[in-house]
Coordinates of N, CA and C in Angstrom, one line a residue:
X23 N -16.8 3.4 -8.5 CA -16.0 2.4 -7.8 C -16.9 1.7 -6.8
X24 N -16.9 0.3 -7.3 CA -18.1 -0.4 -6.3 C -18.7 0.2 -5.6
X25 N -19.6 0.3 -6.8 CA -21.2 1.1 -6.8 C -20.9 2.5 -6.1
X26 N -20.2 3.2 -5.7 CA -19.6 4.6 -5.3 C -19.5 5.5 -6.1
X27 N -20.3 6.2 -7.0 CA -20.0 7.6 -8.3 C -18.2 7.9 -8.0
X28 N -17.7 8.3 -8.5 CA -16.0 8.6 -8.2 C -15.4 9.0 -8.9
X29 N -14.6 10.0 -9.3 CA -13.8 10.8 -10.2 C -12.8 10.3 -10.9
X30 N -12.4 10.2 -12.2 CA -11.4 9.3 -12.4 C -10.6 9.6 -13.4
X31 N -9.4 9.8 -13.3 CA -8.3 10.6 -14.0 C -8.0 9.2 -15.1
X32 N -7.9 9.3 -16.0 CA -6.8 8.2 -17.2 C -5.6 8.8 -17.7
X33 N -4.9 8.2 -16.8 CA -3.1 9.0 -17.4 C -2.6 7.7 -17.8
X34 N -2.2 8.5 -18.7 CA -1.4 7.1 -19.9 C 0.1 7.4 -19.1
X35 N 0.6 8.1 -18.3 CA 1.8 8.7 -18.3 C 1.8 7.9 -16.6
X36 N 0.7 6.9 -16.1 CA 1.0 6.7 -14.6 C 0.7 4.6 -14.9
X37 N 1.8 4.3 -14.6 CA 2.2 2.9 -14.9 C 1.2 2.0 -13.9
X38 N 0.7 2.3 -12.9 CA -0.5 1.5 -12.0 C -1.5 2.9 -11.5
X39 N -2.9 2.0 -10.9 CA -3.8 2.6 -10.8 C -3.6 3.3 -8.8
X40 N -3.8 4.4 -8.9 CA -3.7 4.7 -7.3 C -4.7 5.6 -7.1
X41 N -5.0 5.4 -5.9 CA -5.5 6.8 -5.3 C -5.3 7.2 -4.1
X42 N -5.4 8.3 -3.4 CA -5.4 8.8 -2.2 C -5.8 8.3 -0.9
X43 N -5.5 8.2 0.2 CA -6.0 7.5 1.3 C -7.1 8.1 2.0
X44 N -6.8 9.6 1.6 CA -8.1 10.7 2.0 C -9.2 10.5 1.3
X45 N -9.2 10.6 -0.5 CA -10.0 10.5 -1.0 C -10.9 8.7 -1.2
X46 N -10.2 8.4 -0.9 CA -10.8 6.8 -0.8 C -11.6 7.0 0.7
X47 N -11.3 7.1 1.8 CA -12.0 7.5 3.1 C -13.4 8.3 2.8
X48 N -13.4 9.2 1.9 CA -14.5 10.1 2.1 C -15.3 9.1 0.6
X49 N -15.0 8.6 -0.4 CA -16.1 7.6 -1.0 C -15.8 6.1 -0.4
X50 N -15.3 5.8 0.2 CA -15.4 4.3 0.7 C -14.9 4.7 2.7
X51 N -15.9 4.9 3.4 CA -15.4 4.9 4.7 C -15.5 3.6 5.1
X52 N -15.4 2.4 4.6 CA -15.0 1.3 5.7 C -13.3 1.3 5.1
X53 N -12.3 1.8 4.6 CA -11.7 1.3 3.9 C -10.6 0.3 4.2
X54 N -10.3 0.5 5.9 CA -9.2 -0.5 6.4 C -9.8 -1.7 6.4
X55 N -10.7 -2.1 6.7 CA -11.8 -3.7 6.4 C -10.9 -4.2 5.3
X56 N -10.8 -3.7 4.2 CA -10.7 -4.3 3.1 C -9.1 -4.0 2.0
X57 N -8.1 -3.3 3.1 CA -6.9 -3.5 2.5 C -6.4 -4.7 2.6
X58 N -5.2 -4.6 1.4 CA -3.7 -5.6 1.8 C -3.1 -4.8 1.9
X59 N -2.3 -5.5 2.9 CA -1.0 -4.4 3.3 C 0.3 -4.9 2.5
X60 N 0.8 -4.0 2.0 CA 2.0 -4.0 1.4 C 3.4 -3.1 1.8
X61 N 4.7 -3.8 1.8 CA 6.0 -3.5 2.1 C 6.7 -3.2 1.2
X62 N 7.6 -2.6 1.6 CA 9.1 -2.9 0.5 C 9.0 -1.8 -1.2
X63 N 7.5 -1.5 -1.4 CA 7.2 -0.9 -2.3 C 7.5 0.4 -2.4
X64 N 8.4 1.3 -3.6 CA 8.6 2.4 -3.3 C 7.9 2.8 -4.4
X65 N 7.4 4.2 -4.6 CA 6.6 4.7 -5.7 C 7.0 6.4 -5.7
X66 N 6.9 6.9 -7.1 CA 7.3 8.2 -7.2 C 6.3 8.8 -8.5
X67 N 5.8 9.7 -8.1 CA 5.6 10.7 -9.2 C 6.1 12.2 -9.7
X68 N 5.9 13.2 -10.6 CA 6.3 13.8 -11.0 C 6.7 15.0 -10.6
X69 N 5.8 14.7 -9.1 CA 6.6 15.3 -7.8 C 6.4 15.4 -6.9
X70 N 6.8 14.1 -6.6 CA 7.3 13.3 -5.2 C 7.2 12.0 -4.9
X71 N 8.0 11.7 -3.8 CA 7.4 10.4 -3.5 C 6.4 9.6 -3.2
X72 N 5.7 8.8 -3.3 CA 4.6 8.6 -2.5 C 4.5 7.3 -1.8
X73 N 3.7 7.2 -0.9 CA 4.2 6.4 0.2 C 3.0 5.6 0.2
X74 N 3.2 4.1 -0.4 CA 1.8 3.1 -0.2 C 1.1 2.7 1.3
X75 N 0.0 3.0 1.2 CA -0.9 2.6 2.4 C -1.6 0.9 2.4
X76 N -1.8 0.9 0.9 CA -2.1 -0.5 0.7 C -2.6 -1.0 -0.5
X77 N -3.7 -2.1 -0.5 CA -4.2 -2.0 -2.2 C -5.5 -2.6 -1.6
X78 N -6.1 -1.9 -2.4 CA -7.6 -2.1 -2.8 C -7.9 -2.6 -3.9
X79 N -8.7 -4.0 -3.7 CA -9.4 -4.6 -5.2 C -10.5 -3.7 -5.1
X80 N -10.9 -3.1 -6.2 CA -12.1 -3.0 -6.5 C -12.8 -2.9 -7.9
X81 N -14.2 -2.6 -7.8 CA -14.9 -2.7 -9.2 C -14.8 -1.6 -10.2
X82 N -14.5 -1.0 -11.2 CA -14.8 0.4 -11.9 C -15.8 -0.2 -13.0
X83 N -16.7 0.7 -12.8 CA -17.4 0.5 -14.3 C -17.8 1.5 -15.0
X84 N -17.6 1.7 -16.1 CA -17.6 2.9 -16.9 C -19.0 2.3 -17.2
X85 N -20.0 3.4 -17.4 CA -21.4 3.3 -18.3 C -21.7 4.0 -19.5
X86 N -22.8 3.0 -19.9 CA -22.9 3.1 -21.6 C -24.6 3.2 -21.3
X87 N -25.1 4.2 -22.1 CA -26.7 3.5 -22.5 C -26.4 2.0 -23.6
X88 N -25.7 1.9 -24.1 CA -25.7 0.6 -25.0 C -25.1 -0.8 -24.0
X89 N -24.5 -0.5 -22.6 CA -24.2 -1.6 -22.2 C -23.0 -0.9 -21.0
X90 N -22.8 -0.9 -20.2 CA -21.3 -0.7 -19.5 C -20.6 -1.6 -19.2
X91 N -19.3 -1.5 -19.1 CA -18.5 -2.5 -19.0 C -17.7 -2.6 -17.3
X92 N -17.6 -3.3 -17.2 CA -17.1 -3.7 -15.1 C -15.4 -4.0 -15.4
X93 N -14.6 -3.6 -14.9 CA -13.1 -3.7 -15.1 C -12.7 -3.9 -13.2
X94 N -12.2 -4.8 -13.0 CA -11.7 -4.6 -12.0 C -10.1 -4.8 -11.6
X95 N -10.3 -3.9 -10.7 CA -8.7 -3.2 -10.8 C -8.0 -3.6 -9.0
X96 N -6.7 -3.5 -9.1 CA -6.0 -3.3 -7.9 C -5.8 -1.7 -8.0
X97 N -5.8 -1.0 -6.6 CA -5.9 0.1 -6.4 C -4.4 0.6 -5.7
X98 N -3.2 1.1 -6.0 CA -2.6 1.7 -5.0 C -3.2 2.3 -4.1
X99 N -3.5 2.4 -2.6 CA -3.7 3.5 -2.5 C -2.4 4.1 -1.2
X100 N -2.3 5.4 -1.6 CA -1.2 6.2 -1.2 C -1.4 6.8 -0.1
X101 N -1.0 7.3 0.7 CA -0.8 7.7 2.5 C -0.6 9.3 2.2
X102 N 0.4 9.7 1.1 CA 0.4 11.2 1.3 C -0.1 11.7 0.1
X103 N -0.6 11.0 -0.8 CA -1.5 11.7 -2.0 C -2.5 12.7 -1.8
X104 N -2.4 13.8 -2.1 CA -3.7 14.9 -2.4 C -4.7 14.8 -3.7
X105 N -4.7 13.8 -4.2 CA -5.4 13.8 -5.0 C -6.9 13.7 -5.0
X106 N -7.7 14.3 -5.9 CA -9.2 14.0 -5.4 C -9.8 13.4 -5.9
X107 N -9.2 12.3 -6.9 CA -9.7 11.3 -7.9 C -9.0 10.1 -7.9
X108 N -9.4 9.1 -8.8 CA -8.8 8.0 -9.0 C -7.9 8.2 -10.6
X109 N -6.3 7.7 -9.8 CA -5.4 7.9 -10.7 C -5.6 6.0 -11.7
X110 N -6.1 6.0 -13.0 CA -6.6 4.9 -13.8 C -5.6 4.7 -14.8
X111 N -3.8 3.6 -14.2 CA -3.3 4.0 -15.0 C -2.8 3.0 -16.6
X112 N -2.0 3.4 -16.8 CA -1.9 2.7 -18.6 C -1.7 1.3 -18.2
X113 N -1.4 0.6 -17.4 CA -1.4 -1.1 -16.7 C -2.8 -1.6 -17.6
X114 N -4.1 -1.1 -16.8 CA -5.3 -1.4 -17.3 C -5.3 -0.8 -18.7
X115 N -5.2 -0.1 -19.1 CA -5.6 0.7 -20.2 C -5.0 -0.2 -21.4
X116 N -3.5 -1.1 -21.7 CA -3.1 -2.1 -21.7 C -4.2 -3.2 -21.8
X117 N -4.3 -3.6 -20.7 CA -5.3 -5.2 -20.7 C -6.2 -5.1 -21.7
X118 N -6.7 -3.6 -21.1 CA -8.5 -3.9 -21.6 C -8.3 -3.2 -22.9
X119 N -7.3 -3.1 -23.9 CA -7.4 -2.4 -24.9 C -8.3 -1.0 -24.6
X120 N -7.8 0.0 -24.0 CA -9.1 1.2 -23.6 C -8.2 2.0 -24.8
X121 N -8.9 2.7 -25.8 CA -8.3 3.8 -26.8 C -8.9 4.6 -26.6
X122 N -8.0 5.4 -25.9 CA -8.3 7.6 -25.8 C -7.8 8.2 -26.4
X123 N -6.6 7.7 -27.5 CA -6.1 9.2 -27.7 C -5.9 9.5 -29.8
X124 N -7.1 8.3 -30.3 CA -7.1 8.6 -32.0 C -8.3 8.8 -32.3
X125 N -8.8 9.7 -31.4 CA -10.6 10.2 -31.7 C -10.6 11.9 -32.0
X126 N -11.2 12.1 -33.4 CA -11.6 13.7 -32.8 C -12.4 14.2 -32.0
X127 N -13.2 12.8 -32.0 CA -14.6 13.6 -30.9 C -14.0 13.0 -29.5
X128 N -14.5 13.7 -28.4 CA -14.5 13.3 -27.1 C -14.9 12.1 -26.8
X129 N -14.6 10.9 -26.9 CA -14.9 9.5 -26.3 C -13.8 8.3 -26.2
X130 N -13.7 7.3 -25.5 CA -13.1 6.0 -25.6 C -13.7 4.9 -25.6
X131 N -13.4 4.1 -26.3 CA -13.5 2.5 -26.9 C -12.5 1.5 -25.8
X132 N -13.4 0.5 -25.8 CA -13.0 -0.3 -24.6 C -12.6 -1.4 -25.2
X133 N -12.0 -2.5 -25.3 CA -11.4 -3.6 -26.1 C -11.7 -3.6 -27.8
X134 N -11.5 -2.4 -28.4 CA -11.2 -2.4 -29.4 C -12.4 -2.4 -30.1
X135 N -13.8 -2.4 -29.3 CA -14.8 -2.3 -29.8 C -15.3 -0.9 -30.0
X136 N -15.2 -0.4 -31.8 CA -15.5 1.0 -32.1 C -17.1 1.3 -32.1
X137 N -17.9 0.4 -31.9 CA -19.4 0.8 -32.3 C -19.6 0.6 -30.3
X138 N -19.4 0.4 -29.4 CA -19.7 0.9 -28.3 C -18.7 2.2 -27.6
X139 N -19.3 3.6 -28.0 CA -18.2 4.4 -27.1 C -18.6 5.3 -26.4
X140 N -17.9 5.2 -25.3 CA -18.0 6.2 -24.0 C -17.6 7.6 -24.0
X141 N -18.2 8.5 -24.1 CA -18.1 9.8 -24.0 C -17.3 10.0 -22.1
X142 N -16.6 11.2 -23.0 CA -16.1 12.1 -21.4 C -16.8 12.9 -21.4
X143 N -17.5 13.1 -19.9 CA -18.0 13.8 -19.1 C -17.4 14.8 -18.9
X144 N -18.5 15.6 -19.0 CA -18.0 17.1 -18.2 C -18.2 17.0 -16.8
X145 N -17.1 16.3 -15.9 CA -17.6 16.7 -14.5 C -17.5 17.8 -13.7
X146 N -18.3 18.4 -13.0 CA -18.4 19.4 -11.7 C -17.1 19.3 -11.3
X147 N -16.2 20.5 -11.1 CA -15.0 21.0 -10.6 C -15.0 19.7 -9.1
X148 N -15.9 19.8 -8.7 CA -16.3 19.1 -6.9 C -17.0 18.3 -7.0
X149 N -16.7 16.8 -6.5 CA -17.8 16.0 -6.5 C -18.3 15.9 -4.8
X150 N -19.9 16.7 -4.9 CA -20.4 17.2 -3.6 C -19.8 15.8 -2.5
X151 N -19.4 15.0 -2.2 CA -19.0 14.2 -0.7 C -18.1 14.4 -0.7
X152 N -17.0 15.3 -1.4 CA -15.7 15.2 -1.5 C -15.6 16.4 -1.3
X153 N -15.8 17.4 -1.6 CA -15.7 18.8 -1.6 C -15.9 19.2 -0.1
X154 N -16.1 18.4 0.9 CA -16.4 18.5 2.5 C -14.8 18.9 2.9
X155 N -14.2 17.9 2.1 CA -13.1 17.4 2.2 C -12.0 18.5 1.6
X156 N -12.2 19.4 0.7 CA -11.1 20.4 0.3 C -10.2 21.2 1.3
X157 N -10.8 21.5 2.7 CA -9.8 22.4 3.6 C -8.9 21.4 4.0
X158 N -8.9 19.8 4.0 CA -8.0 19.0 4.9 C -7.1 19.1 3.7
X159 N -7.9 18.6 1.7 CA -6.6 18.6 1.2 C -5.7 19.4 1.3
X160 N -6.1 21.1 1.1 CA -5.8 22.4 1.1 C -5.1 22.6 2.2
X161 N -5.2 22.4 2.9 CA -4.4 22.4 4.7 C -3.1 21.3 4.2
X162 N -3.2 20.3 3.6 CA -2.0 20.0 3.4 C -1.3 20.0 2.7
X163 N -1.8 20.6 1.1 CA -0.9 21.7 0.1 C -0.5 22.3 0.9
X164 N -0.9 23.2 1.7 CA -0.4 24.1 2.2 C 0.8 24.2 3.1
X165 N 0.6 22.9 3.9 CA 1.9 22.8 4.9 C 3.2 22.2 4.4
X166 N 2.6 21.2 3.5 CA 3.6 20.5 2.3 C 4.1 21.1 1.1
X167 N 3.5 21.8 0.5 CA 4.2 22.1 -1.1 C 4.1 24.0 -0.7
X168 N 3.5 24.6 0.0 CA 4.1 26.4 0.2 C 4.4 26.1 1.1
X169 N 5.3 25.2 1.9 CA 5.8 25.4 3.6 C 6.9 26.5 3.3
X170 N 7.7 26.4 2.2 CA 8.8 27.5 1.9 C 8.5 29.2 0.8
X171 N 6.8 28.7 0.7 CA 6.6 29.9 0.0 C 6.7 31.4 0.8
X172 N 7.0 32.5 0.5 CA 6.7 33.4 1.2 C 5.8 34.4 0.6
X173 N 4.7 34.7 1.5 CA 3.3 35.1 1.2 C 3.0 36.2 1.9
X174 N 3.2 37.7 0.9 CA 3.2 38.7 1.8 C 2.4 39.4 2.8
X175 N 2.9 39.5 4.4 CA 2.3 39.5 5.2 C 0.9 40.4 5.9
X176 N 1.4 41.6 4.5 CA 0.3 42.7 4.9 C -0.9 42.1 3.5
X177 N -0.9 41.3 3.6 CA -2.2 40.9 2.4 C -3.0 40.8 3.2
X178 N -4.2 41.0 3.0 CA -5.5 40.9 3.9 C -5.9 39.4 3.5
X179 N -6.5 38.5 5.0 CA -6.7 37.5 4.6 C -7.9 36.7 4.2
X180 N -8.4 37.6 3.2 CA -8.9 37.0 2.2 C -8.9 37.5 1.2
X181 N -7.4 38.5 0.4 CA -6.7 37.7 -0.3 C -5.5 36.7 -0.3
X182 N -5.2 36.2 0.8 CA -4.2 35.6 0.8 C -4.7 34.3 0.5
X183 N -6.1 34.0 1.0 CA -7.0 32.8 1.4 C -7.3 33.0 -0.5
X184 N -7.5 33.8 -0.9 CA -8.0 33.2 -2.9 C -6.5 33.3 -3.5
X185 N -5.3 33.9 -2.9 CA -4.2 33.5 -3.6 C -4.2 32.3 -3.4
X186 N -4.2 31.6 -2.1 CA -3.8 30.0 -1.9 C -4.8 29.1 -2.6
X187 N -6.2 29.4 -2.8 CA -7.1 28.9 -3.3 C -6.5 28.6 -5.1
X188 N -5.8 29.5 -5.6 CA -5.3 29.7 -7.2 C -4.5 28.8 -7.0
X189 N -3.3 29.0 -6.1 CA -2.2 28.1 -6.0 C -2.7 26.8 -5.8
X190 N -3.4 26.4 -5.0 CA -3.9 25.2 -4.5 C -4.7 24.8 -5.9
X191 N -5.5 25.2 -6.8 CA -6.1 24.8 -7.9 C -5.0 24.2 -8.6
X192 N -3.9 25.4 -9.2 CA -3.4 25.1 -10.2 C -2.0 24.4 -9.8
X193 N -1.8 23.5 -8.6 CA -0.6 23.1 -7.5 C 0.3 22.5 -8.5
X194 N -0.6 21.3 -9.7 CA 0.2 20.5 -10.5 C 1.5 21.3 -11.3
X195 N 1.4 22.4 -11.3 CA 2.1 23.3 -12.2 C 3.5 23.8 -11.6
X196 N 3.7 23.7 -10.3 CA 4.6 23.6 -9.8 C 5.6 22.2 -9.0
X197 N 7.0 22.3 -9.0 CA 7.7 21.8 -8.4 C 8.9 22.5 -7.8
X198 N 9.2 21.1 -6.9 CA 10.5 21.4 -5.9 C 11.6 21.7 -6.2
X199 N 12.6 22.1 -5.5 CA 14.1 22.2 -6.3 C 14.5 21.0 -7.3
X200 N 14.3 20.0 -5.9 CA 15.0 18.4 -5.9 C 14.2 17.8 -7.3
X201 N 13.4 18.6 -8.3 CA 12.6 18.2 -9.1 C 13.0 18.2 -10.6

């Protein structure tokens, strides 16, 4: 993301592109310079609300040894998102004709062109400038999504600290009542 290495989720299942206001701060620290601010907007995901901070133009470019291609996108980005990547959603995937999901092998094709394709990466669980950043996300799983967990008190705390570590990995897997 202009010129920034940056993690990037493709969900066919998320109707615009967003990301976190955390995670955007730790790969883009100028990032108020360059918002719009937006009102009136309400947004929800699969579990919860999310609350717009603003929008970011910016660049993505997926690379190719045969050529990479530059897509540029408007960016939700969200105020209480935990996420540690950029959410890339079916809006663009739409435009740019991107096909991910009639391959056996691991790659996608960018406007319908099958003789240039992009392999998925195996990325690192952490992308090292962001991984600074895991106790603020984790601090706020924690106060937000186990505020009503109960977590037995005679656990020694470090295992309570790799129970929350599991929980906190695998967080997507749970929801709220109201859910």
């Amino acid at each position: 993301m202009n010129d920034t290495e940056s993690k990037v989720n493709v969900d066919t299942g998320a109707v615009c592109t967003c990301v976190s206001k955390d995670y955007l701060q730790a790969i883009l620290p100028v990032l108020k310079n360059h918002l719009l601010q937006i009102e009136g907007i309400q947004f929800s995901s699969a579990s919860n609300n999310m609350y717009p901070f603003g929008i970011l133009d910016t660049n993505l470019v997926f690379t190719n040894p045969e050529g990479s291609v530059r897509i540029k996108t408007e960016n939700f980005v969200m105020d209480n998102s935990i996420s540690q990547h950029i959410i890339f959603g079916n809006y663009y995937l739409n435009i740019y004709g991107i096909d991910i999901n009639s391959h056996k092998d691991r790659y996608f094709t960018i406007g319908g062109n099958k003789r240039q394709k992009f392999a998925f990466s195996n990325m690192p669980k952490q992308i090292s400038m962001v991984s600074s950043k895991k106790d603020t996300y984790e601090e706020g799983f924690v106060a937000n999504r186990l505020v009503e967990a109960q977590i037995n008190p005679p656990l020694a705390p470090k295992m309570r600290n790799e129970l929350i570590d599991v929980l906190y990995t695998y967080n997507n897997a749970f929801a709220s009542d109201n859910e």
